[in-house]
Amino acid sequence: MRMMKKEVGEHKGEAVFEYTLENAAGLKVSILTYGGIISSIMMPDRKGDLANVVLSYDSLEGYQGDEYCIGAMIGRVAGRLSAARYSYEGNEFLLDRNEGENHLHGGWNGLNQKVWSVKEVTEGSLTLEVPCEDGEGGYPGSVMIEVTYTLSDKDELTLSYLAIPDQDTPINLTNHSYFNLSGDPSLDVTDHELQLKSRRYLELDDEQLPTGTILPLSQGGFQFEGPISENRTDIDHPFLLEEHFSREISLHHPGSGRKVVIETDQPAVIVYTGGGLEGAQLAGGKASSHPGIALETQGYPDAPNHSDFQSVMVRAGEEYRAKTKYQFMVED
């Protein structure tokens, strides 16, 4: 296992570094200390040709001006919170309104816009940490958030999250990498095959907020068999991962043979086929109409505003933990 480090620029006077983990098989995963961003996952196709299978930018400046949270860590609460507010134990908390009247991805200074510190480097793993201050984004309590990236010689990348707040606060973390297993962002991911062990999804309103209704996949016209082009191609929906399954997700690109299998302990995944990225200037060229697919494993979106959803509230002094594992493989 090898670890490489290089300085790639600075953000608000702080140096930004890129760390690259490489295993014995040659799989490489690169992480920026800015935003905790996964900037590259280099893997071979069935011919042995290497390509970056996540969307990325050519430079740090691209990420600093990014509107799409490409590759970034998201929080303190991922997704949208309706009307940029929530109530808890008789108190109302007003949050940053950074998407119309709503709150998105932690507000104006979310985890994706911070420079993280390196807490620990060991063989095959990197732990980054970043503080969130009391009142930041409108959230109560200070909390130090940690993410550990671990690459194994079995071609498994594991993201392990840890946070302990000093006041009761919602926490719901995810990673916002967009996969394109062809390695070419000018090609659509609609030829990829996506499989979810899910039977239900959350109905959304016109602002992409949960209505509170849980529906069967068939009612939304979703079927996860065959290419995405045979499904609904414009997807930006939360799917519930069933308790009695292993909460497994798989994405396969028949053209290259590349495949990623995702296992998580989280109860939901937001599937987004990147319809809003068309024309963006990415590393490798301009984005196609559906250049990448984000698979954001997390708790229920807008959960603080829905008493019947699984809670994302974390009590003062308690641990928030979450884990998602990505297994990379090539099929003939």
Coordinates of C-alpha atoms in Angstrom, one line a residue:
M1 CA 0.0 0.0 0.0
R2 CA 1.3 3.4 -0.9
M3 CA 0.4 6.9 0.2
M4 CA 1.3 10.0 -1.8
K5 CA 0.8 13.7 -0.9
K6 CA 1.1 16.9 -2.9
E7 CA 0.1 20.5 -2.4
V8 CA -2.5 21.7 -5.0
G9 CA -3.1 25.3 -3.9
E10 CA -4.8 27.2 -1.1
H11 CA -8.2 28.3 0.0
K12 CA -8.6 31.4 2.1
G13 CA -5.0 31.4 3.0
E14 CA -4.9 27.7 4.0
A15 CA -2.8 25.2 2.0
V16 CA -4.8 22.4 0.3
F17 CA -3.3 19.0 -0.2
E18 CA -4.2 15.9 -2.3
Y19 CA -3.6 12.5 -0.7
T20 CA -3.5 9.5 -3.0
L21 CA -4.0 5.9 -1.6
E22 CA -2.8 3.1 -3.9
N23 CA -3.2 -0.6 -3.2
A24 CA -1.3 -3.6 -4.4
A25 CA -3.5 -4.1 -7.4
G26 CA -2.9 -0.5 -8.6
L27 CA -6.3 1.0 -7.7
K28 CA -5.8 4.6 -6.7
V29 CA -8.1 6.9 -4.7
S30 CA -7.2 10.6 -4.4
I31 CA -8.7 12.9 -1.7
L32 CA -8.5 16.7 -1.3
T33 CA -8.3 18.3 2.1
Y34 CA -10.6 21.0 0.6
G35 CA -14.2 19.7 1.0
G36 CA -13.0 16.2 1.8
I37 CA -13.4 15.7 -1.9
I38 CA -12.8 12.4 -3.6
S39 CA -11.0 13.9 -6.7
S40 CA -10.1 10.6 -8.5
I41 CA -10.7 6.9 -8.4
M42 CA -8.4 5.3 -11.0
M43 CA -9.5 1.8 -12.0
P44 CA -8.9 -0.5 -15.0
D45 CA -11.4 -1.8 -17.5
R46 CA -11.5 -5.3 -18.8
K47 CA -8.6 -4.5 -21.1
G48 CA -6.5 -3.1 -18.2
D49 CA -6.9 0.5 -19.3
L50 CA -7.0 2.9 -16.3
A51 CA -9.5 5.7 -16.1
N52 CA -11.0 8.1 -13.5
V53 CA -14.5 6.7 -12.7
V54 CA -15.7 9.8 -10.7
L55 CA -16.4 13.2 -12.1
S56 CA -13.7 15.7 -11.3
Y57 CA -12.1 19.1 -12.2
D58 CA -8.7 19.8 -13.6
S59 CA -7.7 22.1 -10.7
L60 CA -8.6 23.2 -7.2
E61 CA -10.1 26.4 -8.7
G62 CA -12.7 24.2 -10.4
Y63 CA -13.8 22.8 -7.0
Q64 CA -13.8 26.2 -5.4
G65 CA -16.3 27.5 -8.0
D66 CA -18.3 24.2 -8.1
E67 CA -22.1 24.3 -8.0
Y68 CA -22.7 20.6 -8.0
C69 CA -20.7 19.3 -4.9
I70 CA -18.7 17.0 -7.1
G71 CA -16.9 14.4 -4.9
A72 CA -17.5 16.4 -1.7
M73 CA -18.4 15.5 1.8
I74 CA -21.9 16.9 2.7
G75 CA -23.2 18.1 6.0
R76 CA -23.9 18.9 8.8
V77 CA -27.2 17.8 7.2
A78 CA -27.3 16.4 3.7
G79 CA -30.1 17.3 1.3
R80 CA -32.8 19.9 1.7
L81 CA -34.7 21.1 4.8
S82 CA -38.0 22.7 4.0
A83 CA -38.4 26.4 4.7
A84 CA -34.9 26.4 6.1
R85 CA -36.2 25.5 9.6
Y86 CA -37.0 22.7 12.0
S87 CA -38.5 22.5 15.4
Y88 CA -37.2 20.4 18.3
E89 CA -38.5 20.0 21.8
G90 CA -40.5 23.2 21.6
N91 CA -37.7 25.3 20.0
E92 CA -37.6 26.5 16.4
F93 CA -34.2 26.7 14.6
L94 CA -33.8 28.9 11.5
L95 CA -31.2 27.8 9.0
D96 CA -29.4 29.3 6.1
R97 CA -31.7 29.8 3.1
N98 CA -29.3 28.9 0.4
E99 CA -31.7 27.3 -2.2
G100 CA -34.7 29.6 -2.6
E101 CA -36.7 29.4 0.6
N102 CA -35.0 26.1 1.6
H103 CA -31.8 24.9 3.2
L104 CA -29.4 22.7 1.2
H105 CA -26.4 20.6 2.1
G106 CA -25.5 22.4 5.3
G107 CA -25.9 26.0 4.2
W108 CA -23.5 28.7 3.0
N109 CA -20.5 27.1 4.7
G110 CA -21.1 23.4 4.5
L111 CA -18.5 20.7 4.8
N112 CA -17.9 20.8 1.0
Q113 CA -16.5 24.4 1.3
K114 CA -14.1 23.9 4.3
V115 CA -10.5 23.0 4.5
W116 CA -10.2 19.8 6.5
S117 CA -7.3 18.9 8.8
V118 CA -5.4 15.6 8.7
K119 CA -5.9 13.8 11.9
E120 CA -4.2 10.5 11.1
V121 CA -2.5 8.8 8.3
T122 CA -1.9 5.0 8.5
E123 CA -1.1 2.4 5.9
G124 CA -4.1 2.4 3.6
S125 CA -6.2 5.0 5.4
L126 CA -6.5 8.7 5.8
T127 CA -8.6 10.5 8.5
L128 CA -9.7 14.1 8.0
E129 CA -11.5 16.2 10.5
V130 CA -13.3 19.6 10.5
P131 CA -15.1 21.6 13.2
C132 CA -18.6 23.0 12.8
E133 CA -19.2 25.8 15.3
D134 CA -22.3 26.5 17.4
G135 CA -24.8 28.4 15.3
E136 CA -23.0 27.7 12.0
G137 CA -25.7 27.4 9.3
G138 CA -28.2 28.0 12.0
Y139 CA -27.6 24.6 13.8
P140 CA -27.1 24.4 17.5
G141 CA -24.0 23.0 19.1
S142 CA -20.4 22.6 18.2
V143 CA -19.3 19.3 16.6
M144 CA -16.0 17.9 15.3
I145 CA -16.7 15.8 12.2
E146 CA -14.3 13.0 11.1
V147 CA -14.2 11.0 7.9
T148 CA -11.8 8.0 7.5
Y149 CA -11.1 6.8 4.0
T150 CA -9.7 3.3 3.9
L151 CA -8.5 1.4 0.8
S152 CA -7.9 -2.3 1.0
D153 CA -6.0 -4.7 -1.2
K154 CA -9.4 -6.2 -2.0
D155 CA -10.2 -3.1 -4.0
E156 CA -12.6 -1.9 -1.3
L157 CA -12.9 1.8 -0.3
T158 CA -14.6 2.4 3.0
L159 CA -15.9 5.7 4.3
S160 CA -16.4 5.8 8.0
Y161 CA -18.0 8.9 9.6
L162 CA -17.9 10.0 13.2
A163 CA -19.3 13.1 15.0
I164 CA -20.0 13.9 18.6
P165 CA -22.0 17.1 19.2
D166 CA -22.0 19.1 22.5
Q167 CA -25.7 20.0 22.0
D168 CA -28.6 18.1 20.5
T169 CA -28.4 18.6 16.8
P170 CA -29.3 16.9 13.5
I171 CA -26.5 15.2 11.7
N172 CA -26.8 13.4 8.4
L173 CA -23.5 13.0 6.4
T174 CA -22.9 11.7 2.9
N175 CA -20.4 11.8 0.1
H176 CA -21.4 13.4 -3.2
S177 CA -19.2 11.6 -5.8
Y178 CA -20.7 11.2 -9.3
F179 CA -19.8 7.8 -10.9
N180 CA -19.2 7.4 -14.6
L181 CA -17.6 4.0 -15.0
S182 CA -16.9 4.7 -18.7
G183 CA -14.3 7.2 -17.5
D184 CA -15.5 9.8 -20.0
P185 CA -17.8 12.6 -18.7
S186 CA -18.9 13.5 -22.2
L187 CA -20.7 10.1 -22.4
D188 CA -24.0 9.6 -20.7
V189 CA -24.4 7.2 -17.8
T190 CA -27.8 6.1 -19.1
D191 CA -26.1 2.9 -20.5
H192 CA -25.1 1.9 -17.0
E193 CA -27.0 -0.7 -15.2
L194 CA -28.2 0.2 -11.7
Q195 CA -29.6 -2.2 -9.2
L196 CA -31.0 -1.2 -5.8
K197 CA -32.3 -3.5 -3.1
S198 CA -35.3 -1.2 -2.5
R199 CA -39.0 -1.4 -2.9
R200 CA -40.1 2.1 -1.8
Y201 CA -39.2 5.7 -2.3
L202 CA -40.1 9.0 -0.8
E203 CA -42.6 11.1 -2.9
L204 CA -41.2 14.6 -3.7
D205 CA -43.0 17.9 -4.3
D206 CA -42.0 20.5 -7.0
E207 CA -39.2 21.7 -4.8
Q208 CA -37.6 18.2 -4.5
L209 CA -38.8 18.0 -0.8
P210 CA -40.4 14.9 0.7
T211 CA -44.2 15.2 1.0
G212 CA -44.1 12.6 3.8
T213 CA -45.6 9.9 1.6
I214 CA -43.8 6.6 1.0
L215 CA -44.7 5.0 -2.3
P216 CA -43.8 1.7 -4.0
L217 CA -41.3 1.9 -6.8
S218 CA -43.9 0.9 -9.4
Q219 CA -45.9 4.0 -8.7
G220 CA -43.1 6.3 -9.7
G221 CA -42.2 4.3 -12.8
F222 CA -38.9 3.0 -11.3
Q223 CA -37.5 -0.4 -12.2
F224 CA -33.9 -1.2 -11.6
E225 CA -33.2 -3.8 -14.2
G226 CA -31.2 -3.3 -17.3
P227 CA -29.7 0.0 -18.5
I228 CA -30.8 3.3 -16.8
S229 CA -32.1 4.4 -20.3
E230 CA -34.9 1.8 -19.8
N231 CA -35.8 3.3 -16.5
R232 CA -36.6 7.0 -15.7
T233 CA -33.4 8.7 -16.9
D234 CA -34.0 11.9 -14.9
I235 CA -33.7 10.7 -11.4
D236 CA -33.2 12.8 -8.2
H237 CA -35.1 10.7 -5.6
P238 CA -34.6 9.1 -2.2
F239 CA -35.0 5.4 -2.1
L240 CA -35.4 3.4 1.1
L241 CA -33.0 0.5 1.6
E242 CA -34.9 -2.3 3.2
E243 CA -33.9 -3.6 6.7
H244 CA -34.0 -7.3 5.6
F245 CA -31.7 -6.8 2.7
S246 CA -27.9 -6.1 3.0
R247 CA -28.6 -2.5 1.8
E248 CA -26.7 -3.2 -1.4
I249 CA -26.4 -1.0 -4.5
S250 CA -24.6 -1.9 -7.7
L251 CA -23.6 0.1 -10.7
H252 CA -22.2 -1.7 -13.8
H253 CA -21.0 -0.3 -17.2
P254 CA -21.2 -3.2 -19.7
G255 CA -19.0 -1.4 -22.2
S256 CA -15.9 -1.4 -20.0
G257 CA -16.8 -4.2 -17.6
R258 CA -16.3 -1.8 -14.6
K259 CA -18.6 -2.3 -11.7
V260 CA -19.0 -0.9 -8.2
V261 CA -21.0 -2.6 -5.4
I262 CA -22.0 -0.4 -2.5
E263 CA -22.9 -1.6 1.0
T264 CA -24.1 0.8 3.7
D265 CA -25.6 0.9 7.2
Q266 CA -27.7 3.9 6.2
P267 CA -31.4 3.6 5.6
A268 CA -31.7 5.6 2.3
V269 CA -29.8 6.5 -0.9
I270 CA -30.4 9.6 -3.0
V271 CA -30.0 8.6 -6.6
Y272 CA -29.2 11.6 -8.9
T273 CA -28.4 11.1 -12.6
G274 CA -26.8 14.5 -12.9
G275 CA -29.3 16.1 -15.2
G276 CA -28.4 19.6 -14.0
L277 CA -24.7 19.3 -15.0
E278 CA -25.0 19.3 -18.7
G279 CA -22.4 21.5 -20.3
A280 CA -20.2 21.9 -17.2
Q281 CA -16.5 22.0 -18.0
L282 CA -15.1 18.9 -16.2
A283 CA -11.7 17.2 -16.3
G284 CA -12.0 15.2 -19.6
G285 CA -14.4 17.4 -21.4
K286 CA -17.8 19.0 -21.2
A287 CA -20.5 17.2 -19.3
S288 CA -23.1 15.3 -21.3
S289 CA -26.8 15.5 -20.5
H290 CA -26.3 12.8 -17.7
P291 CA -22.6 12.7 -17.1
G292 CA -22.5 11.0 -13.8
I293 CA -24.7 9.3 -11.2
A294 CA -24.5 10.3 -7.5
L295 CA -25.4 7.5 -5.0
E296 CA -25.7 9.4 -1.7
T297 CA -26.1 7.0 1.1
Q298 CA -27.6 8.8 4.1
G299 CA -30.5 9.1 6.6
Y300 CA -34.0 10.2 5.4
P301 CA -33.9 13.7 3.8
D302 CA -35.8 16.5 5.6
A303 CA -36.2 14.1 8.6
P304 CA -36.3 16.9 11.3
N305 CA -39.5 18.1 9.7
H306 CA -41.2 14.6 9.5
S307 CA -42.0 12.9 12.8
D308 CA -42.7 9.6 11.1
F309 CA -39.3 9.5 9.3
Q310 CA -36.3 7.8 11.0
S311 CA -34.7 10.5 13.1
V312 CA -31.3 12.1 12.3
M313 CA -31.2 13.9 15.7
V314 CA -28.0 13.2 17.7
R315 CA -28.1 13.9 21.5
A316 CA -25.3 15.9 23.2
G317 CA -22.3 13.7 23.9
E318 CA -23.6 10.8 21.8
E319 CA -21.8 9.4 18.8
Y320 CA -23.0 9.7 15.2
R321 CA -21.5 6.9 13.2
A322 CA -22.1 5.8 9.6
K323 CA -20.3 3.6 7.1
T324 CA -20.4 3.0 3.4
K325 CA -18.2 0.5 1.5
Y326 CA -17.4 0.6 -2.2
Q327 CA -16.2 -2.6 -3.9
F328 CA -14.6 -2.1 -7.3
M329 CA -14.4 -4.9 -9.8
V330 CA -14.3 -5.8 -13.5
E331 CA -16.6 -8.2 -15.2
D332 CA -15.9 -9.9 -18.6

